Amino acid sequence: MGSVALAVTDGMLHFELSVAYEVFGPAPAAVTVPWYDLAVCGPDAVRVGRFRLEPDHGLDRLRYADTVIVPGWADVDVDPPADLVDAVRAAHEAGARVASLCTGAFVLAAAGLLNGRRATTHWAHTEILAARYPEVAVDPDVLYVDNGSVLTSAGKAAALDLCLHLVRLDHGSAVANTVARRLVVPPHRAGGQAQFVATPMPSRDDHPLAALFPWVIERLDQPLTVEDLARRARMSSRNLGRHFRAVTGTTPLQWLLTQRIRRAQELLETTDDVVDTIAAATGMGTATTLRRHFNRTVGVPPDTYRRTFRSRYEPTVPSVPPVALDHVQ
């Protein structure tokens, strides 16, 4: 996780490049953990949109990075440069985790890194990606896909969410939330060993669920039911389910469970509370129930999750309220 290399060349999209630099560049003042060593790698000076960029290192530096980020590729109608494709492939073969932002997926596909894997890109280009690289399982509906050593994101804002997802995997929920707060965005994605996709909050204040989400978040320690949520939203349970599916892509119960797991992650990282106490604070009731749901959702037991982050460092960052998330396969 220590070193991150941005792979750039002529024709890269400046928004995705800037997103990666903002996330993996200088750490927020409130973060005291060891941060990333960021390098911008490319062939001489390159054109990024209307800007001229002089990389710090050549593309050969990619193979020494722990994580390689490939920003969006502007012209998907032509093949990406062979030297970029070769360098990204070599970096992955050397053990780097490789992530593409938006149409950067075309570079990963050209390098053969997506063969036999599920992947995504900007919705406007998923059909082109699937047609050109039939060995790639292109999913047009998700915001990002995590295959472990190879990750891909959809367009624009999803690039930021994937970058925050990587920070969360490396440093935990509290640190990722702090980075998101500096960027003035909610930490839409959360992940341990399970993949999460954003659950967007209602875009209008007058949306039927606009007041419900924060009301639920403040009461995660209580045994809330679908009927409780429907009553609060002043609608039938069936109507509530329809609105939830439209906004979050999941059911009220699954959304509520994800919020409880999300809160448990933060408490495991930032407190010394025993699992029984955390189970009560997250509305799980008992430690047994928390362990069962946590292990199934995150992929590891709560105690293991806590040791993973506490063994690296003791985060000393302020906590922020959890946000709406939903779990996908």
mmCIF file of C-alpha atoms in Angstrom:
data_model
loop_
_atom_site.group_PDB
_atom_site.id
_atom_site.type_symbol
_atom_site.label_atom_id
_atom_site.label_comp_id
_atom_site.label_asym_id
_atom_site.label_seq_id
_atom_site.Cartn_x
_atom_site.Cartn_y
_atom_site.Cartn_z
ATOM 1 C CA MET A 1 0.000 0.000 0.000
ATOM 2 C CA GLY A 2 2.986 2.333 0.529
ATOM 3 C CA SER A 3 3.733 3.537 -2.993
ATOM 4 C CA VAL A 4 1.203 4.659 -5.594
ATOM 5 C CA ALA A 5 2.097 5.369 -9.212
ATOM 6 C CA LEU A 6 -0.154 7.285 -11.590
ATOM 7 C CA ALA A 7 0.350 5.993 -15.133
ATOM 8 C CA VAL A 8 -0.079 8.915 -17.547
ATOM 9 C CA THR A 9 0.371 9.475 -21.240
ATOM 10 C CA ASP A 10 -1.034 11.743 -23.955
ATOM 11 C CA GLY A 11 -4.816 11.603 -24.032
ATOM 12 C CA MET A 12 -5.493 10.974 -20.360
ATOM 13 C CA LEU A 13 -8.575 12.614 -18.821
ATOM 14 C CA HIS A 14 -7.589 15.368 -16.424
ATOM 15 C CA PHE A 15 -10.516 14.899 -14.012
ATOM 16 C CA GLU A 16 -9.675 11.296 -13.165
ATOM 17 C CA LEU A 17 -5.982 12.129 -12.934
ATOM 18 C CA SER A 18 -6.741 14.988 -10.527
ATOM 19 C CA VAL A 19 -8.996 12.759 -8.406
ATOM 20 C CA ALA A 20 -6.246 10.203 -7.927
ATOM 21 C CA TYR A 21 -3.708 12.896 -7.096
ATOM 22 C CA GLU A 22 -6.029 14.474 -4.526
ATOM 23 C CA VAL A 23 -6.686 11.180 -2.751
ATOM 24 C CA PHE A 24 -3.184 9.695 -2.785
ATOM 25 C CA GLY A 25 -1.218 12.936 -2.640
ATOM 26 C CA PRO A 26 -0.507 14.822 0.599
ATOM 27 C CA ALA A 27 -2.383 13.331 3.554
ATOM 28 C CA PRO A 28 -5.007 15.385 5.402
ATOM 29 C CA ALA A 29 -3.632 17.093 8.489
ATOM 30 C CA ALA A 30 -5.814 14.940 10.758
ATOM 31 C CA VAL A 31 -4.312 11.691 9.431
ATOM 32 C CA THR A 32 -1.292 10.575 11.421
ATOM 33 C CA VAL A 33 -0.737 7.137 9.850
ATOM 34 C CA PRO A 34 2.050 6.520 7.313
ATOM 35 C CA TRP A 35 0.738 7.825 4.008
ATOM 36 C CA TYR A 36 1.302 6.961 0.369
ATOM 37 C CA ASP A 37 4.438 7.769 -1.568
ATOM 38 C CA LEU A 38 2.959 9.130 -4.803
ATOM 39 C CA ALA A 39 4.745 9.200 -8.155
ATOM 40 C CA VAL A 40 3.479 10.444 -11.518
ATOM 41 C CA CYS A 41 4.920 8.240 -14.256
ATOM 42 C CA GLY A 42 4.862 8.779 -18.002
ATOM 43 C CA PRO A 43 6.921 9.239 -21.171
ATOM 44 C CA ASP A 44 8.445 12.712 -21.089
ATOM 45 C CA ALA A 45 5.936 15.592 -21.115
ATOM 46 C CA VAL A 46 2.342 14.573 -21.875
ATOM 47 C CA ARG A 47 -0.857 16.361 -22.816
ATOM 48 C CA VAL A 48 -3.724 15.882 -20.354
ATOM 49 C CA GLY A 49 -6.735 17.671 -21.773
ATOM 50 C CA ARG A 50 -5.506 21.205 -22.444
ATOM 51 C CA PHE A 51 -2.700 20.928 -19.911
ATOM 52 C CA ARG A 52 0.943 19.969 -20.276
ATOM 53 C CA LEU A 53 2.203 17.632 -17.562
ATOM 54 C CA GLU A 54 5.776 16.632 -16.820
ATOM 55 C CA PRO A 55 5.847 13.245 -15.022
ATOM 56 C CA ASP A 56 8.263 12.644 -12.165
ATOM 57 C CA HIS A 57 9.403 9.290 -13.569
ATOM 58 C CA GLY A 58 9.242 7.161 -16.668
ATOM 59 C CA LEU A 59 6.752 4.345 -17.182
ATOM 60 C CA ASP A 60 9.370 1.804 -16.124
ATOM 61 C CA ARG A 61 8.864 3.038 -12.557
ATOM 62 C CA LEU A 62 5.391 1.438 -12.481
ATOM 63 C CA ARG A 63 6.796 -2.005 -11.798
ATOM 64 C CA TYR A 64 8.183 -0.820 -8.448
ATOM 65 C CA ALA A 65 4.882 0.551 -7.152
ATOM 66 C CA ASP A 66 2.557 -1.209 -4.735
ATOM 67 C CA THR A 67 -0.483 0.304 -6.479
ATOM 68 C CA VAL A 68 -0.772 1.559 -10.053
ATOM 69 C CA ILE A 69 -3.623 3.896 -11.003
ATOM 70 C CA VAL A 70 -4.561 4.257 -14.689
ATOM 71 C CA PRO A 71 -6.747 7.368 -15.218
ATOM 72 C CA GLY A 72 -9.382 7.648 -17.925
ATOM 73 C CA TRP A 73 -8.335 7.246 -21.549
ATOM 74 C CA ALA A 74 -9.883 9.942 -23.770
ATOM 75 C CA ASP A 75 -10.096 8.269 -27.192
ATOM 76 C CA VAL A 76 -11.510 4.765 -26.809
ATOM 77 C CA ASP A 77 -11.747 4.414 -30.599
ATOM 78 C CA VAL A 78 -7.987 3.882 -30.845
ATOM 79 C CA ASP A 79 -5.722 1.464 -29.046
ATOM 80 C CA PRO A 80 -3.868 2.883 -26.030
ATOM 81 C CA PRO A 81 -0.097 3.349 -26.464
ATOM 82 C CA ALA A 82 1.822 0.091 -26.463
ATOM 83 C CA ASP A 83 4.448 1.374 -24.016
ATOM 84 C CA LEU A 84 1.735 2.223 -21.492
ATOM 85 C CA VAL A 85 0.044 -1.146 -21.921
ATOM 86 C CA ASP A 86 3.346 -3.006 -21.545
ATOM 87 C CA ALA A 87 4.316 -1.022 -18.452
ATOM 88 C CA VAL A 88 0.975 -1.649 -16.746
ATOM 89 C CA ARG A 89 1.176 -5.364 -17.534
ATOM 90 C CA ALA A 90 4.734 -5.546 -16.199
ATOM 91 C CA ALA A 91 3.715 -3.768 -13.008
ATOM 92 C CA HIS A 92 0.928 -6.280 -12.370
ATOM 93 C CA GLU A 93 3.254 -9.194 -13.085
ATOM 94 C CA ALA A 94 5.662 -7.697 -10.547
ATOM 95 C CA GLY A 95 2.927 -7.804 -7.906
ATOM 96 C CA ALA A 96 1.333 -4.355 -8.108
ATOM 97 C CA ARG A 97 -2.346 -3.789 -7.453
ATOM 98 C CA VAL A 98 -3.682 -2.121 -10.611
ATOM 99 C CA ALA A 99 -6.795 0.080 -10.703
ATOM 100 C CA SER A 100 -8.361 1.880 -13.645
ATOM 101 C CA LEU A 101 -10.546 4.961 -13.424
ATOM 102 C CA CYS A 102 -13.323 5.382 -15.983
ATOM 103 C CA THR A 103 -12.064 4.441 -19.470
ATOM 104 C CA GLY A 104 -8.679 3.499 -18.072
ATOM 105 C CA ALA A 105 -10.248 0.046 -18.190
ATOM 106 C CA PHE A 106 -9.375 -0.046 -21.897
ATOM 107 C CA VAL A 107 -5.684 0.059 -20.951
ATOM 108 C CA LEU A 108 -6.116 -2.800 -18.475
ATOM 109 C CA ALA A 109 -8.077 -4.802 -21.047
ATOM 110 C CA ALA A 110 -5.403 -4.254 -23.691
ATOM 111 C CA ALA A 111 -2.841 -5.500 -21.174
ATOM 112 C CA GLY A 112 -4.866 -8.696 -20.698
ATOM 113 C CA LEU A 113 -5.475 -7.970 -17.018
ATOM 114 C CA LEU A 114 -9.265 -8.167 -17.360
ATOM 115 C CA ASN A 115 -9.470 -11.468 -19.224
ATOM 116 C CA GLY A 116 -11.866 -13.748 -17.377
ATOM 117 C CA ARG A 117 -12.603 -11.022 -14.863
ATOM 118 C CA ARG A 118 -15.631 -8.875 -14.153
ATOM 119 C CA ALA A 119 -14.991 -5.216 -14.924
ATOM 120 C CA THR A 120 -16.715 -1.923 -15.561
ATOM 121 C CA THR A 121 -16.138 1.460 -17.130
ATOM 122 C CA HIS A 122 -18.169 4.576 -17.945
ATOM 123 C CA TRP A 123 -21.675 3.473 -18.976
ATOM 124 C CA ALA A 124 -21.330 5.181 -22.357
ATOM 125 C CA HIS A 125 -18.421 2.894 -23.263
ATOM 126 C CA THR A 126 -19.347 -0.475 -21.726
ATOM 127 C CA GLU A 127 -20.669 -1.851 -25.026
ATOM 128 C CA ILE A 128 -17.470 -0.874 -26.833
ATOM 129 C CA LEU A 129 -15.339 -2.467 -24.113
ATOM 130 C CA ALA A 130 -17.357 -5.689 -24.242
ATOM 131 C CA ALA A 131 -17.249 -5.885 -28.032
ATOM 132 C CA ARG A 132 -13.535 -5.209 -28.314
ATOM 133 C CA TYR A 133 -12.528 -7.501 -25.463
ATOM 134 C CA PRO A 134 -15.005 -10.414 -25.395
ATOM 135 C CA GLU A 135 -13.013 -12.249 -22.719
ATOM 136 C CA VAL A 136 -13.888 -9.491 -20.234
ATOM 137 C CA ALA A 137 -17.129 -9.826 -18.235
ATOM 138 C CA VAL A 138 -18.252 -6.198 -18.551
ATOM 139 C CA ASP A 139 -20.838 -5.114 -15.975
ATOM 140 C CA PRO A 140 -22.488 -1.828 -17.021
ATOM 141 C CA ASP A 141 -24.587 -1.427 -13.890
ATOM 142 C CA VAL A 142 -22.071 -1.097 -11.060
ATOM 143 C CA LEU A 143 -19.913 1.810 -10.007
ATOM 144 C CA TYR A 144 -16.769 -0.196 -9.471
ATOM 145 C CA VAL A 145 -15.505 -3.751 -9.366
ATOM 146 C CA ASP A 146 -12.872 -5.086 -6.968
ATOM 147 C CA ASN A 147 -11.098 -8.242 -8.109
ATOM 148 C CA GLY A 148 -8.367 -7.955 -5.503
ATOM 149 C CA SER A 149 -5.270 -7.149 -7.533
ATOM 150 C CA VAL A 150 -7.245 -5.615 -10.402
ATOM 151 C CA LEU A 151 -9.950 -2.971 -9.911
ATOM 152 C CA THR A 152 -12.033 -0.931 -12.341
ATOM 153 C CA SER A 153 -14.415 1.984 -11.855
ATOM 154 C CA ALA A 154 -17.185 3.631 -13.793
ATOM 155 C CA GLY A 155 -16.914 7.256 -14.867
ATOM 156 C CA LYS A 156 -16.163 10.546 -13.142
ATOM 157 C CA ALA A 157 -17.481 10.521 -9.566
ATOM 158 C CA ALA A 158 -17.124 6.726 -9.391
ATOM 159 C CA ALA A 159 -13.376 7.233 -9.842
ATOM 160 C CA LEU A 160 -13.307 9.127 -6.564
ATOM 161 C CA ASP A 161 -15.310 6.396 -4.888
ATOM 162 C CA LEU A 162 -12.894 3.706 -6.043
ATOM 163 C CA CYS A 163 -9.928 5.709 -4.761
ATOM 164 C CA LEU A 164 -11.630 6.063 -1.362
ATOM 165 C CA HIS A 165 -12.347 2.341 -1.466
ATOM 166 C CA LEU A 166 -8.606 1.684 -1.839
ATOM 167 C CA VAL A 167 -7.820 3.980 1.090
ATOM 168 C CA ARG A 168 -10.428 2.143 3.163
ATOM 169 C CA LEU A 169 -8.898 -1.222 2.302
ATOM 170 C CA ASP A 170 -5.422 0.029 3.215
ATOM 171 C CA HIS A 171 -6.117 2.228 6.227
ATOM 172 C CA GLY A 172 -9.633 1.495 7.471
ATOM 173 C CA SER A 173 -12.930 3.321 7.645
ATOM 174 C CA ALA A 174 -11.912 6.181 9.940
ATOM 175 C CA VAL A 175 -9.015 7.304 7.741
ATOM 176 C CA ALA A 176 -11.035 6.979 4.529
ATOM 177 C CA ASN A 177 -13.791 9.070 6.101
ATOM 178 C CA THR A 178 -11.271 11.758 7.001
ATOM 179 C CA VAL A 179 -10.003 11.903 3.418
ATOM 180 C CA ALA A 180 -13.587 12.119 2.167
ATOM 181 C CA ARG A 181 -14.341 14.941 4.571
ATOM 182 C CA ARG A 182 -11.345 16.918 3.314
ATOM 183 C CA LEU A 183 -12.701 16.503 -0.203
ATOM 184 C CA VAL A 184 -16.170 17.517 1.008
ATOM 185 C CA VAL A 185 -17.766 14.304 -0.245
ATOM 186 C CA PRO A 186 -19.475 11.478 1.618
ATOM 187 C CA PRO A 187 -17.466 8.221 1.742
ATOM 188 C CA HIS A 188 -19.925 6.448 -0.544
ATOM 189 C CA ARG A 189 -18.117 3.135 -0.795
ATOM 190 C CA ALA A 190 -17.057 0.946 2.041
ATOM 191 C CA GLY A 191 -15.231 -2.334 1.879
ATOM 192 C CA GLY A 192 -13.330 -4.932 3.799
ATOM 193 C CA GLN A 193 -13.023 -8.116 1.788
ATOM 194 C CA ALA A 194 -16.538 -7.730 0.467
ATOM 195 C CA GLN A 195 -17.420 -5.281 -2.281
ATOM 196 C CA PHE A 196 -19.754 -2.361 -1.721
ATOM 197 C CA VAL A 197 -21.301 -0.016 -4.235
ATOM 198 C CA ALA A 198 -22.627 3.428 -3.452
ATOM 199 C CA THR A 199 -26.112 3.980 -2.227
ATOM 200 C CA PRO A 200 -26.768 7.569 -3.309
ATOM 201 C CA MET A 201 -28.646 9.829 -0.977
ATOM 202 C CA PRO A 202 -31.778 11.479 -2.378
ATOM 203 C CA SER A 203 -30.776 14.436 -4.523
ATOM 204 C CA ARG A 204 -33.732 16.574 -3.431
ATOM 205 C CA ASP A 205 -34.621 17.718 0.065
ATOM 206 C CA ASP A 206 -38.273 16.976 -0.636
ATOM 207 C CA HIS A 207 -37.627 13.339 -1.563
ATOM 208 C CA PRO A 208 -39.725 10.960 0.600
ATOM 209 C CA LEU A 209 -36.565 9.376 2.049
ATOM 210 C CA ALA A 210 -34.493 12.551 2.506
ATOM 211 C CA ALA A 211 -35.254 12.838 6.230
ATOM 212 C CA LEU A 212 -35.462 9.109 6.867
ATOM 213 C CA PHE A 213 -31.815 8.197 6.276
ATOM 214 C CA PRO A 214 -30.289 10.497 8.916
ATOM 215 C CA TRP A 215 -33.098 9.555 11.335
ATOM 216 C CA VAL A 216 -32.150 5.887 10.997
ATOM 217 C CA ILE A 217 -28.414 6.553 11.296
ATOM 218 C CA GLU A 218 -28.966 8.223 14.662
ATOM 219 C CA ARG A 219 -30.877 5.172 15.936
ATOM 220 C CA LEU A 220 -28.770 2.226 14.841
ATOM 221 C CA ASP A 221 -28.644 0.985 18.428
ATOM 222 C CA GLN A 222 -32.401 0.446 18.360
ATOM 223 C CA PRO A 223 -34.269 -2.645 17.026
ATOM 224 C CA LEU A 224 -35.717 -0.913 13.968
ATOM 225 C CA THR A 225 -38.014 -2.785 11.607
ATOM 226 C CA VAL A 226 -39.281 -2.086 8.099
ATOM 227 C CA GLU A 227 -42.584 -1.099 9.670
ATOM 228 C CA ASP A 228 -40.762 1.440 11.871
ATOM 229 C CA LEU A 229 -39.104 2.969 8.818
ATOM 230 C CA ALA A 230 -42.341 3.013 6.850
ATOM 231 C CA ARG A 231 -44.182 4.651 9.729
ATOM 232 C CA ARG A 232 -41.480 7.312 10.026
ATOM 233 C CA ALA A 233 -41.619 7.950 6.279
ATOM 234 C CA ARG A 234 -45.419 8.035 6.417
ATOM 235 C CA MET A 235 -45.934 5.428 3.753
ATOM 236 C CA SER A 236 -46.764 1.759 3.450
ATOM 237 C CA SER A 237 -44.037 -0.884 3.747
ATOM 238 C CA ARG A 238 -44.542 -1.765 0.100
ATOM 239 C CA ASN A 239 -44.196 1.855 -1.002
ATOM 240 C CA LEU A 240 -41.126 2.241 1.199
ATOM 241 C CA GLY A 241 -39.526 -0.762 -0.484
ATOM 242 C CA ARG A 242 -40.205 0.721 -3.904
ATOM 243 C CA HIS A 243 -38.583 4.050 -2.976
ATOM 244 C CA PHE A 244 -35.604 2.279 -1.373
ATOM 245 C CA ARG A 245 -34.992 0.182 -4.447
ATOM 246 C CA ALA A 246 -35.105 3.270 -6.675
ATOM 247 C CA VAL A 247 -32.669 5.264 -4.519
ATOM 248 C CA THR A 248 -30.345 2.621 -3.084
ATOM 249 C CA GLY A 249 -30.727 -0.383 -5.351
ATOM 250 C CA THR A 250 -31.472 -2.605 -2.364
ATOM 251 C CA THR A 251 -34.122 -3.370 0.237
ATOM 252 C CA PRO A 252 -34.706 -1.444 3.481
ATOM 253 C CA LEU A 253 -33.527 -4.406 5.577
ATOM 254 C CA GLN A 254 -30.321 -4.902 3.573
ATOM 255 C CA TRP A 255 -29.599 -1.177 3.717
ATOM 256 C CA LEU A 256 -30.177 -1.144 7.477
ATOM 257 C CA LEU A 257 -27.919 -4.158 7.993
ATOM 258 C CA THR A 258 -25.166 -2.470 5.989
ATOM 259 C CA GLN A 259 -25.403 0.632 8.170
ATOM 260 C CA ARG A 260 -25.032 -1.521 11.287
ATOM 261 C CA ILE A 261 -21.981 -3.289 9.855
ATOM 262 C CA ARG A 262 -20.536 0.066 8.799
ATOM 263 C CA ARG A 263 -20.934 1.443 12.317
ATOM 264 C CA ALA A 264 -19.366 -1.717 13.767
ATOM 265 C CA GLN A 265 -16.321 -1.227 11.529
ATOM 266 C CA GLU A 266 -15.801 2.291 12.840
ATOM 267 C CA LEU A 267 -16.179 1.230 16.474
ATOM 268 C CA LEU A 268 -13.762 -1.664 16.010
ATOM 269 C CA GLU A 269 -11.196 0.720 14.553
ATOM 270 C CA THR A 270 -11.609 3.681 16.888
ATOM 271 C CA THR A 271 -12.577 2.218 20.287
ATOM 272 C CA ASP A 272 -11.542 -0.546 22.660
ATOM 273 C CA ASP A 273 -15.144 -1.620 23.228
ATOM 274 C CA VAL A 274 -15.684 -5.367 23.466
ATOM 275 C CA VAL A 275 -17.736 -7.069 20.768
ATOM 276 C CA ASP A 276 -20.761 -7.367 23.069
ATOM 277 C CA THR A 277 -20.782 -3.598 23.584
ATOM 278 C CA ILE A 278 -20.414 -2.947 19.860
ATOM 279 C CA ALA A 279 -23.228 -5.402 19.133
ATOM 280 C CA ALA A 280 -25.512 -3.410 21.422
ATOM 281 C CA ALA A 281 -24.387 -0.070 19.969
ATOM 282 C CA THR A 282 -25.138 -1.228 16.431
ATOM 283 C CA GLY A 283 -28.492 -2.835 17.149
ATOM 284 C CA MET A 284 -27.208 -6.357 16.569
ATOM 285 C CA GLY A 285 -28.251 -7.457 20.053
ATOM 286 C CA THR A 286 -25.632 -10.104 20.756
ATOM 287 C CA ALA A 287 -22.000 -10.691 19.899
ATOM 288 C CA THR A 288 -22.989 -13.920 18.153
ATOM 289 C CA THR A 289 -25.346 -12.092 15.817
ATOM 290 C CA LEU A 290 -22.769 -9.394 15.093
ATOM 291 C CA ARG A 291 -20.039 -11.942 14.362
ATOM 292 C CA ARG A 292 -22.298 -13.878 11.984
ATOM 293 C CA HIS A 293 -23.366 -10.868 9.934
ATOM 294 C CA PHE A 294 -19.952 -9.170 10.080
ATOM 295 C CA ASN A 295 -18.115 -12.265 8.886
ATOM 296 C CA ARG A 296 -20.582 -12.839 6.071
ATOM 297 C CA THR A 297 -20.498 -9.206 4.902
ATOM 298 C CA VAL A 298 -16.893 -8.142 5.470
ATOM 299 C CA GLY A 299 -15.255 -11.523 5.067
ATOM 300 C CA VAL A 300 -13.452 -11.730 8.419
ATOM 301 C CA PRO A 301 -14.588 -11.863 12.081
ATOM 302 C CA PRO A 302 -14.762 -8.590 14.064
ATOM 303 C CA ASP A 303 -11.724 -9.463 16.189
ATOM 304 C CA THR A 304 -9.625 -10.164 13.106
ATOM 305 C CA TYR A 305 -10.790 -6.939 11.494
ATOM 306 C CA ARG A 306 -9.749 -4.982 14.587
ATOM 307 C CA ARG A 307 -6.329 -6.639 14.775
ATOM 308 C CA THR A 308 -5.694 -5.967 11.105
ATOM 309 C CA PHE A 309 -5.887 -2.204 11.536
ATOM 310 C CA ARG A 310 -4.600 -1.950 15.107
ATOM 311 C CA SER A 311 -1.489 -3.944 14.173
ATOM 312 C CA ARG A 312 -0.472 -1.326 11.616
ATOM 313 C CA TYR A 313 -1.013 1.779 13.671
ATOM 314 C CA GLU A 314 -3.361 3.427 16.094
ATOM 315 C CA PRO A 315 -5.522 5.815 14.057
ATOM 316 C CA THR A 316 -6.013 9.124 15.783
ATOM 317 C CA VAL A 317 -8.506 10.715 13.456
ATOM 318 C CA PRO A 318 -11.918 12.127 14.281
ATOM 319 C CA SER A 319 -14.885 9.935 13.444
ATOM 320 C CA VAL A 320 -17.631 11.101 11.121
ATOM 321 C CA PRO A 321 -21.162 9.756 10.838
ATOM 322 C CA PRO A 322 -21.623 6.778 8.520
ATOM 323 C CA VAL A 323 -23.418 7.254 5.238
ATOM 324 C CA ALA A 324 -25.821 5.260 3.138
ATOM 325 C CA LEU A 325 -24.402 2.159 1.499
ATOM 326 C CA ASP A 326 -25.701 -0.963 -0.102
ATOM 327 C CA HIS A 327 -24.107 -4.343 -0.640
ATOM 328 C CA VAL A 328 -23.895 -6.066 -3.986
ATOM 329 C CA GLN A 329 -22.609 -9.419 -5.057
#
